[in-house]
XYZ file of C-alpha atoms in Angstrom:
587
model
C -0.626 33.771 38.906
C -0.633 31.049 40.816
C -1.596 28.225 38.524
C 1.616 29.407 36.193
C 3.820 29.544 39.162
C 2.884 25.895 39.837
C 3.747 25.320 36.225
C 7.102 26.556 36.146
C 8.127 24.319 39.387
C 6.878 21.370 37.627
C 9.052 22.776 34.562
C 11.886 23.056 36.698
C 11.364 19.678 38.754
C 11.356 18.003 35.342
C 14.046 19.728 33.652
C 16.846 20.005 36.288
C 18.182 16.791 38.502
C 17.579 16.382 41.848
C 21.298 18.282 42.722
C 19.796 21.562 42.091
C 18.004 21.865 44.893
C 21.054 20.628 46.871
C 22.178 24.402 46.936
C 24.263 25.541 50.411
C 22.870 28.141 51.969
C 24.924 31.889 51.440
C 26.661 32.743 54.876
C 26.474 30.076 56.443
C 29.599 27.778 57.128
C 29.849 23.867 56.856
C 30.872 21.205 58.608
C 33.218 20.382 56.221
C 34.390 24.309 56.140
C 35.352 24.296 59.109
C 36.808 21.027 60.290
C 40.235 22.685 60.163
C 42.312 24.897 62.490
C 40.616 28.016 61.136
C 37.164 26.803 61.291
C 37.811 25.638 64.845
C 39.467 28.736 66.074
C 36.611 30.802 64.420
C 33.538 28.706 66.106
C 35.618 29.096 69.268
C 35.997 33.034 68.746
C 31.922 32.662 68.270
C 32.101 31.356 72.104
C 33.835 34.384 73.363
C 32.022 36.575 71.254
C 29.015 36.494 73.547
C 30.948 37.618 76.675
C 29.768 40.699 75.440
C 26.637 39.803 76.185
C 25.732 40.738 72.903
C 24.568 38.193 69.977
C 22.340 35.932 70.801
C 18.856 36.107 73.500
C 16.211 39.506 73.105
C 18.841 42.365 73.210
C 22.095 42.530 74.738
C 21.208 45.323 77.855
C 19.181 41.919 78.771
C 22.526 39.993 79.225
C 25.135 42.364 79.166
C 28.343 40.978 81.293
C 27.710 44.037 83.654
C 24.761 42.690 85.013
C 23.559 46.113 85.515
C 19.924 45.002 85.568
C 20.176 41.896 87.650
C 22.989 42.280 89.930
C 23.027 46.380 90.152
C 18.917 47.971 90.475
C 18.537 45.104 92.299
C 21.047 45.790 95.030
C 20.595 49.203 96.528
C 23.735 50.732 94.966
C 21.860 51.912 91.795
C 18.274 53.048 90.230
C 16.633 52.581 87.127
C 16.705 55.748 85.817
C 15.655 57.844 82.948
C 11.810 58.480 83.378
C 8.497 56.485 84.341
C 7.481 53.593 82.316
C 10.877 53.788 80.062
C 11.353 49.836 80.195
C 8.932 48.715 82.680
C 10.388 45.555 82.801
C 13.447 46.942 84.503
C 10.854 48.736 86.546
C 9.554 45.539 87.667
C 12.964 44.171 88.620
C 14.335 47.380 90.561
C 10.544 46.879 92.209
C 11.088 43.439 92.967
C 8.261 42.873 91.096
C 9.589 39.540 89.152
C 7.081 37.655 86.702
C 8.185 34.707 84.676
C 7.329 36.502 81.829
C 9.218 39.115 82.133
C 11.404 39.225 78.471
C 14.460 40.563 80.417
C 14.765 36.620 82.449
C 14.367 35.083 78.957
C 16.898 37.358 77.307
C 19.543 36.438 79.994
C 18.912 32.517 79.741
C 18.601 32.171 75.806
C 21.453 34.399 76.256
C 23.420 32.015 79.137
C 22.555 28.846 77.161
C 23.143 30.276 73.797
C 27.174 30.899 75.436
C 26.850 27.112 76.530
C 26.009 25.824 73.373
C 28.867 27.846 71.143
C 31.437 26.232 73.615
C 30.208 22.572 73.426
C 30.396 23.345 69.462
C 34.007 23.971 70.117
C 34.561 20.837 71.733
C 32.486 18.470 69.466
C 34.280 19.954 66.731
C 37.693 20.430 67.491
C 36.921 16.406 69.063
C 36.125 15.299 64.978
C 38.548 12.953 63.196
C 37.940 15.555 60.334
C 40.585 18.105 62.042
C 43.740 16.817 60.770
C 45.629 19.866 60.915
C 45.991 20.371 64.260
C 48.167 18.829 66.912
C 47.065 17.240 70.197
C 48.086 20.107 72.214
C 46.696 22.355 70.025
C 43.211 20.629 70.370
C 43.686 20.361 73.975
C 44.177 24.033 74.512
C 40.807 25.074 72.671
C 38.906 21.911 74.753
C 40.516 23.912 77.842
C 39.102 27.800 76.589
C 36.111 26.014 75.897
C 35.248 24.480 79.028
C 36.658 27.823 80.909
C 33.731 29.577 79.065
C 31.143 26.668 79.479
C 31.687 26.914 83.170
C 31.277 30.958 83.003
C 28.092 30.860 81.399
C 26.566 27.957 83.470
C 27.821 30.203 86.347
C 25.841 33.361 84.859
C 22.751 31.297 85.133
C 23.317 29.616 88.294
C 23.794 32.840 90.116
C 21.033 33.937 88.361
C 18.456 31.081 89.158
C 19.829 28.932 91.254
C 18.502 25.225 89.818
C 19.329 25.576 86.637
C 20.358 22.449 84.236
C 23.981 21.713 82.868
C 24.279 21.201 79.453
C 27.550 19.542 78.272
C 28.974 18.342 75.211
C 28.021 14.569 75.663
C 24.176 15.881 76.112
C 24.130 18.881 73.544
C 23.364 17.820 69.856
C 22.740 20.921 67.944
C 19.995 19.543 65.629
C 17.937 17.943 67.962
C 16.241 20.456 70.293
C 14.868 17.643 72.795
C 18.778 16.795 73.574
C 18.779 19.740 75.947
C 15.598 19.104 77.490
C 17.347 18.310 81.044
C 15.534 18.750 84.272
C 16.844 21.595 86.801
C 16.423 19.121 89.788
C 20.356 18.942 90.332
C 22.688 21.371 92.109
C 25.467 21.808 89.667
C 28.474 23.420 91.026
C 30.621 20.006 91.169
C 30.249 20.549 87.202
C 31.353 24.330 87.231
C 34.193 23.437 89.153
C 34.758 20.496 86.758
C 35.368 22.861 83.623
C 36.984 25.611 85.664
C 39.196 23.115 87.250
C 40.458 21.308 83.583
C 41.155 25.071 82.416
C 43.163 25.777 85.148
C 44.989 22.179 84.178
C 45.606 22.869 80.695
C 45.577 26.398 79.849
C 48.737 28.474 79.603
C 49.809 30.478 82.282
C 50.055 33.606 79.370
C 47.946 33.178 76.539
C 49.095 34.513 72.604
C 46.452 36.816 72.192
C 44.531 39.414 74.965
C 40.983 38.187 75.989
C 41.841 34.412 75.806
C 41.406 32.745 79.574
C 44.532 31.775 80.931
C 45.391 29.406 83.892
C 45.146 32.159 86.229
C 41.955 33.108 85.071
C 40.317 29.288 85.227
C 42.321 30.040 88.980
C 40.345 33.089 89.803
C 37.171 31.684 88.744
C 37.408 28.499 90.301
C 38.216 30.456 93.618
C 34.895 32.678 93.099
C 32.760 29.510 92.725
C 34.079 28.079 95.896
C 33.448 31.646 97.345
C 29.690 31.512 96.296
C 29.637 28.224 98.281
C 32.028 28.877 101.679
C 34.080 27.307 100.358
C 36.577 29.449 102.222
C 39.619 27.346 102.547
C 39.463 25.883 99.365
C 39.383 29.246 97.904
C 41.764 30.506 99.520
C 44.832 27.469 98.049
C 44.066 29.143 95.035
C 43.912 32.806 95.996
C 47.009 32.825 97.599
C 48.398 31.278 94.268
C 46.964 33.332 92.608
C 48.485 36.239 93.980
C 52.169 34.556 94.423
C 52.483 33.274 91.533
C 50.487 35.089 88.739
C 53.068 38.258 88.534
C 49.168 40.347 88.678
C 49.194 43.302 91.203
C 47.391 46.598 92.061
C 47.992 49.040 89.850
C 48.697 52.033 91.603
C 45.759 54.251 91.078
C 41.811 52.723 91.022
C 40.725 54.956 88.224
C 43.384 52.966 85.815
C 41.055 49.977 86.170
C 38.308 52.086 84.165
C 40.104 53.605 81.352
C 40.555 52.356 77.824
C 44.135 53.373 77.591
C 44.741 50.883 80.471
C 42.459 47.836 79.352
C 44.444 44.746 79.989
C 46.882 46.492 82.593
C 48.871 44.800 85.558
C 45.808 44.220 87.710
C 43.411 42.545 85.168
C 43.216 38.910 85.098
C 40.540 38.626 82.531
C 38.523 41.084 80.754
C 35.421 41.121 78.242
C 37.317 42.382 75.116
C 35.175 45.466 73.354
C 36.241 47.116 70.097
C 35.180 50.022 67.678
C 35.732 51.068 64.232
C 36.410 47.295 63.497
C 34.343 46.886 60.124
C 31.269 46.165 62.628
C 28.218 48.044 63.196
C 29.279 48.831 66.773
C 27.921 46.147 68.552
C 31.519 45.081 69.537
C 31.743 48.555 71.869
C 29.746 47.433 75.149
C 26.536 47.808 73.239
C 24.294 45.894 75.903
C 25.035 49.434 78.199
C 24.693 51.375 75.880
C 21.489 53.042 77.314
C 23.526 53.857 80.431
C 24.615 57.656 79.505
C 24.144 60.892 80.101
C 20.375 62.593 78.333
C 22.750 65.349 76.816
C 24.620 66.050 73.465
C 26.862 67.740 75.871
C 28.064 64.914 77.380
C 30.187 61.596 77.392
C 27.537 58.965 74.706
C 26.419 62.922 73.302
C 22.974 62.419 74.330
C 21.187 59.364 75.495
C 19.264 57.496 77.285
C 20.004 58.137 81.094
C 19.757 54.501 82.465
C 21.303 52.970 85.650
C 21.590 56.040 87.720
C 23.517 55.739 91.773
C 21.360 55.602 94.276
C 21.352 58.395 97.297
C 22.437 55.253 99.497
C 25.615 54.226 97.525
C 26.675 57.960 97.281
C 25.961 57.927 101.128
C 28.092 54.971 101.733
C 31.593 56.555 100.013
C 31.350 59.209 103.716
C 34.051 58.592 105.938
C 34.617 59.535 109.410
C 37.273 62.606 110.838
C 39.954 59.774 110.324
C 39.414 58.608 107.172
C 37.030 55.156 107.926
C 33.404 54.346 106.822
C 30.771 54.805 109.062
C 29.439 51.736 109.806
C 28.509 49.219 112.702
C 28.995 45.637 113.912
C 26.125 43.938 112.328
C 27.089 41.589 109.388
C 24.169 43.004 107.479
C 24.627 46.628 107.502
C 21.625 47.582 109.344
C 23.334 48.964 112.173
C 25.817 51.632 109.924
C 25.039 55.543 110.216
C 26.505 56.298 106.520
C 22.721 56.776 105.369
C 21.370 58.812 107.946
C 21.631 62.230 106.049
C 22.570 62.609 102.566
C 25.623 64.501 101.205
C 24.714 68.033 99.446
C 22.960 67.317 96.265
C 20.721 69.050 94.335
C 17.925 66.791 94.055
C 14.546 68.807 94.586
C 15.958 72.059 93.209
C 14.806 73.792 90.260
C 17.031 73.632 86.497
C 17.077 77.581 86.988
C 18.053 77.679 91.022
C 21.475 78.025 92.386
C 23.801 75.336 93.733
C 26.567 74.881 95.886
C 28.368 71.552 96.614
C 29.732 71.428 100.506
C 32.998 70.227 99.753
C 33.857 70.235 103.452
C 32.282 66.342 104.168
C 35.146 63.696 104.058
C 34.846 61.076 101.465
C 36.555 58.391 99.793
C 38.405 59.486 96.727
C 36.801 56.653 94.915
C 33.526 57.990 94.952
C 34.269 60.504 92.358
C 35.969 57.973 89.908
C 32.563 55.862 90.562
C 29.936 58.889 90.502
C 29.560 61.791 88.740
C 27.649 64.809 91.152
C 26.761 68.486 90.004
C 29.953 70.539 91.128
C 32.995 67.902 90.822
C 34.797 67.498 87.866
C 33.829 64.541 85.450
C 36.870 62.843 84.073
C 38.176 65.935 81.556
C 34.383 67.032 80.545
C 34.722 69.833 83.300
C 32.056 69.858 86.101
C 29.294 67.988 85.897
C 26.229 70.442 85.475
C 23.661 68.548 86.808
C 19.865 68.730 85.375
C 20.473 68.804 81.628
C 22.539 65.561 81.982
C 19.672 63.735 83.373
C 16.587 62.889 81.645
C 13.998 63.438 84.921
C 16.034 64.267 87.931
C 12.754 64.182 90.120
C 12.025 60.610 89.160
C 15.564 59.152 89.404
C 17.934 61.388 91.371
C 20.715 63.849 90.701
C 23.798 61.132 89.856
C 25.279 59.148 86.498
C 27.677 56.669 86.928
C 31.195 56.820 85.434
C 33.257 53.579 85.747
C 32.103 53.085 81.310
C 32.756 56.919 80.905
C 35.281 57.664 78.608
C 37.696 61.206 78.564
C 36.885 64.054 76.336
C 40.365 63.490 74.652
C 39.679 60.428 73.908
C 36.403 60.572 72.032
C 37.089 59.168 68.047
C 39.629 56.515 68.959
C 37.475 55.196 72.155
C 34.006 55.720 70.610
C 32.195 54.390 67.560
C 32.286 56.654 64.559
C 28.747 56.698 64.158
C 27.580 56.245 68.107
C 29.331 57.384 70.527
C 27.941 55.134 73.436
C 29.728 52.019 71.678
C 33.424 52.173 73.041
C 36.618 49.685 73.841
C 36.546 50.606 77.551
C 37.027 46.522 78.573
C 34.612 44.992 81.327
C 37.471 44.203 83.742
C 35.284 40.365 85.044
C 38.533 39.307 87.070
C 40.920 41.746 88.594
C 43.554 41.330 91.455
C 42.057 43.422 93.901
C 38.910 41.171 93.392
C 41.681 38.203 94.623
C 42.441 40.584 97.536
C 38.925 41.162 98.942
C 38.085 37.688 98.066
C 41.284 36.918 100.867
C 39.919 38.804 103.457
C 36.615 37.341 103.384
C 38.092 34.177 103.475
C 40.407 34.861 106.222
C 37.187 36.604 108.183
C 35.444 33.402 108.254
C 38.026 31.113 108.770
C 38.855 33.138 112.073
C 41.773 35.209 111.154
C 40.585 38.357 111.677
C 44.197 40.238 111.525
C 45.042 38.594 108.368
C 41.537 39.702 106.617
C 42.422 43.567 107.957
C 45.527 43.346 106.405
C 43.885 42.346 102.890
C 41.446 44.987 103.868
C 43.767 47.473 104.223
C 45.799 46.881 100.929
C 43.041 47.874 99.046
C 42.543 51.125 101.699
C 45.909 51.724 100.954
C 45.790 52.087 97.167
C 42.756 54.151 97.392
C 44.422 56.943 99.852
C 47.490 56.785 97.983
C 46.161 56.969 94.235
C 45.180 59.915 92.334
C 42.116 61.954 92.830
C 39.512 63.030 90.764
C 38.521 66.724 92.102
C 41.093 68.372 94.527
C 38.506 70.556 95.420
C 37.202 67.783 97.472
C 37.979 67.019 100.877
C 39.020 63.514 100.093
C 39.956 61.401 102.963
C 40.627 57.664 103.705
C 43.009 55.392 105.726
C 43.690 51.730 106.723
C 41.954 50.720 109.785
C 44.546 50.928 112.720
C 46.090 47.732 113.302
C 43.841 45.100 115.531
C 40.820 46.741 114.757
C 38.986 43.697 113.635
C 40.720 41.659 116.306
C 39.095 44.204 118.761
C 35.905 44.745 117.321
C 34.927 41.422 116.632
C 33.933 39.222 113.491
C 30.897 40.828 113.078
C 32.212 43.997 113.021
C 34.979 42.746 110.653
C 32.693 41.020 108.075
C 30.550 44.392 107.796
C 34.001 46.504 107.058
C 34.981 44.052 104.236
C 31.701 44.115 102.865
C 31.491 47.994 102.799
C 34.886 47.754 101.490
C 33.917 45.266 98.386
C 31.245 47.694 97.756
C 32.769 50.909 98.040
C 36.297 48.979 95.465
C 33.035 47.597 93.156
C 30.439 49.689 93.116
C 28.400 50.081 89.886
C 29.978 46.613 88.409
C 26.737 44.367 88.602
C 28.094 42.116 91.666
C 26.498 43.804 94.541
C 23.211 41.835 94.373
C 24.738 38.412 94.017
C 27.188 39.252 96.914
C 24.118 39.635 99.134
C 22.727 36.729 98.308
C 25.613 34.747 98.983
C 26.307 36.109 102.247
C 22.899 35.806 103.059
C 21.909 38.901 103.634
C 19.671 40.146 100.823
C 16.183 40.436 102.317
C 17.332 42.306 105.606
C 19.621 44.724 103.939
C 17.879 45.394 101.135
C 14.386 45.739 103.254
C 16.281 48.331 105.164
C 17.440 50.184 101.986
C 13.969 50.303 100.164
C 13.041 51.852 103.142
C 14.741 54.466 103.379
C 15.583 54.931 99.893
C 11.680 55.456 99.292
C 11.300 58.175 102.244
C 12.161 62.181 101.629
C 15.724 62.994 101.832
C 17.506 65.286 103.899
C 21.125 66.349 103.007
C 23.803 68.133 105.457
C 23.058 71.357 104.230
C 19.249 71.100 105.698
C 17.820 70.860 102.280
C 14.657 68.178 101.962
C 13.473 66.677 98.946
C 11.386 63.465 97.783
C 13.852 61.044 96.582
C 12.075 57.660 95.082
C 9.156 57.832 95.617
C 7.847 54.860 93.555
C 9.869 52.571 95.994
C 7.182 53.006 98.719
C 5.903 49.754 99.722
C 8.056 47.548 97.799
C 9.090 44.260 99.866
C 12.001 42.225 99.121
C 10.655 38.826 100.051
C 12.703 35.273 100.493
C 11.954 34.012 97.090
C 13.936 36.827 95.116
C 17.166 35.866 96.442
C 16.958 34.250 93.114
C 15.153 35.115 89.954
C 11.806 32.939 88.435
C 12.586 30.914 85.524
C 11.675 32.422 81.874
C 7.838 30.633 81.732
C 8.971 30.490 77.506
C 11.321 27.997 78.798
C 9.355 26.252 80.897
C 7.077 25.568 78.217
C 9.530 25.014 75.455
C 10.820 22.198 78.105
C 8.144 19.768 77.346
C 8.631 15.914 76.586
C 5.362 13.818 75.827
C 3.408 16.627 77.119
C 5.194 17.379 80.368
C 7.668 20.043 81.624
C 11.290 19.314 82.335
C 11.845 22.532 84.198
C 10.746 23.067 87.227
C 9.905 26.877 88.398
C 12.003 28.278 91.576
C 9.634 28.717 94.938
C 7.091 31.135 95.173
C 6.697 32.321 91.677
């Protein structure tokens, strides 16, 4: 068989000129294809197509724009879930247990960089003297999405890792691998600003189509880079612009901010498009959380795979006092609040078959319901939420599901996939007003003007006690501080209550972690949660239980404040034998 195979090539190398071979390969597009408008505008679609965080690295729960791995099990607002040894590797990371070899690091870089190089593509491209059919301003606009979504990814892995390289479209050649063989040795936020700050230059303020970055998006982001390096009163210029001048504002109720029927609504200033039924296999619906959903077929998903789960502590944190405030203290790093010291009713440690009964009588923030779903409060338009048979192993990973990617009952079919339900078009709001207005108060906190933070504070306080509710049942209650509070208290006191506040207005959103870190805060707070987290629980009706057990001697050291490098990378970095990247400390 093999001998005549050989014979027929030579047959065919004889017979047929050299242009046979030259065949183009099926589905894939050329240069020369796409050195036009539509070519451009499709390789630039590619670019945004990975917001998703799907498309490109291992799988997409490994990069998904929620961050629910890195910036949520990480943070103390959220477990793993499901059952033991159901993707140890998120084990590992909720355990802060980080090896460089650890495929959920080298999902999110491949992942990251994959993002950079589909928007230096855009550039080169749109930059060739074969695009003809385009105009200059038409050229400049797609140079100024691109570089917007060149600086988000490079800011993805820059939270993520700190020293990470910058890959632009002057170094990137996409068929030489060794092009982007650049050492991690510089800090490079200048360059994020750079991109963020052209965007902001050149794009429109209202864009043609939804999910395109406008200026006030390139605005926002530029103001959250500053904020991840205090930064505070150069982020604050373009807050206050931001809010003047981009006609954004609150919506009036929180829970609009998590419903498909309100994606793209008054407060968002850019969101991670999702879509279903769209020709696609469903990987357009949020499929990188698409493990994060209730273990029943009775339930919002309809069955699978109970991932991501709030922790006893965030629950714990939504308590307010007799007039409607959190409880918490004056130290900046939350180790002096009282939220935690008993738990709210919960079933945790009960039996499927035993009876239970919510105490309704505890005050709480309304938006812990639209954030949480417990046994005994209504979940969205499902009814109450029963409890055990919506969780795969309540004993392992607690009694609560998040909601914030829950979709209604009457909306299942045109929100869901038709053949999964846990792919849906309920956006990833990644730049919202009220982010703007928390981002205000922090900078007015540490630039000293502690009455002008409150007030900021107290907007979003405002909304929340005024919006709708989800359970009526509930004794829901919540106010603005009383004025001067901060003034009185003190800026320690005042940079705890904002922080509580941009947790309690973001919970379950994937920031928590990286907000930490920046305020420099991580190993105490965190240290303090594990802690107590990992000890049995008592909740105000007297009933104890073991809560997470697994957490028990687990350390949050200095060196995770950022994640190691992928050691795939590492290696794959080499020049004449030698590594380009350098590892981050300690790992």
């Amino acid at each position: 068989m093999k001998k005549l195979l050989i014979i027929a090539l030579i047959g065919i190398s004889v017979s047929c000129s050299e242009s046979f071979f030259n065949i183009q390969p099926q589905g894939a597009a050329s240069l020369a294809s796409l050195s036009n408008k539509n070519g451009v505008n499709a390789v630039l679609i590619g670019a945004y197509s990975l917001l998703d965080g799907v498309g490109a690295g291992n799988t997409g729960r490994q990069s998904t724009i929620s961050n629910y791995v890195f910036g949520g099990i990480t943070s103390g607002d959220a477990v793993k879930g499901t059952d033991i040894g159901d993707q140890p590797e998120q084990e590992y990371i909720e355990q802060y247990n980080w090896l460089s070899d650890n495929t959920y690091f080298l999902g999110k870089w491949q992942h990251s960089y994959d993002g950079v190089a589909r928007a230096n593509e855009a550039i080169q491209l749109v930059g060739s003297a074969d695009v003809k059919d385009m105009t200059d301003a038409e050229k400049l606009l797609v140079v100024a999405e691109a570089r917007f979504l060149r600086g988000h990814y490079h800011f993805e892995a820059k939270k993520m890792w700190n020293k990470v390289p910058y890959i632009d479209d002057k170094i990137y050649v996409a068929g030489d691998p060794n092009s982007t063989k650049i050492p991690n040795d510089q800090d490079i936020w200048s360059k994020i600003e750079a991109d963020f700050t052209f965007a902001a230059a050149n794009l429109p303020a209202v864009q043609s189509q939804k999910g395109r970055a406008s200026q006030w998006a390139a605005k926002t982001y530029l103001a959250k880079a500053y904020m991840f390096q205090k930064k505070y009163a150069a982020a604050k210029t373009l807050l206050e612009d931001v809010l003047k001048n981009s006609g954004k504002k609150l919506v009036g109720n929180y829970h609009e901010n998590y419903r498909n029927i309100t994606n793209n609504n008054a407060e968002s200033i850019f969101e991670v498009e999702f879509s279903v039924n769209d020709g696609t296999n469903g990987n357009n619906g949020n499929a990188g959380d698409n493990l994060n959903w209730p273990y029943s077929a009775n339930s919002p998903g309809r069955g699978c795979c109970g991932f991501y789960l709030p922790s006893h502590n965030l629950v714990n944190a939504f308590k307010t006092d007799k007039e409607g405030l959190p409880l918490i203290g004056s130290m900046p790093d939350g180790t002096a609040d009282t939220y935690n010291q008993v738990d709210l009713s919960n079933d945790q440690g009960l039996k499927s078959d035993q009876a239970f009964s919510l105490d309704k009588t505890v005050p709480v923030d309304p938006r812990l319901d639209w954030t949480v779903g417990r046994r005994g409060v209504n979940f969205l338009d499902w009814g109450q939420m029963p409890g055990f048979s919506w969780i795969r192993n309540q004993s392992y990973s607690g009694p609560y599901i998040g909601k914030k990617w829950m979709y209604y009952l009457a909306d299942e079919g045109s929100s869901t996939h038709s053949t999964s339900k846990r792919n849906v078009n309920n956006n990833y709001r990644l730049l919202k007003m009220s982010s703007v207005i928390l981002w205000l108060a922090e900078c007015e906190i540490e630039l000293g003007n502690l009455q002008a933070g409150e007030d900021y504070v107290n907007q979003i306080r405002t909304r929340a006690k005024a919006g709708s509710v989800q359970d009526v049942s509930i004794n829901y209650v919540v106010n603005p501080y009383p004025k001067g509070t901060f003034t009185t208290k003190g800026a320690d006191y005042a940079r705890n209550a904002y922080r509580m506040e941009n947790r309690l207005e973001f919970a379950m959103e994937g920031h928590r972690f990286f907000d930490l870190v920046r305020w420099g805060i991580a190993e105490k707070y965190l240290n303090k949660y594990v802690q107590e987290e990992s000890k049995d629980g008592k909740d105000n009706m007297g009933r104890t239980y073991n809560k997470r057990g697994y957490l028990v001697g687990k350390i949050f050291t200095a060196k995770n404040v950022y994640f190691p490098l992928p050691n795939d990378e590492i290696l794959n970095s080499q020049l004449n034998g030698k590594a380009i990247l350098v590892q981050n400390p300690g790992y």
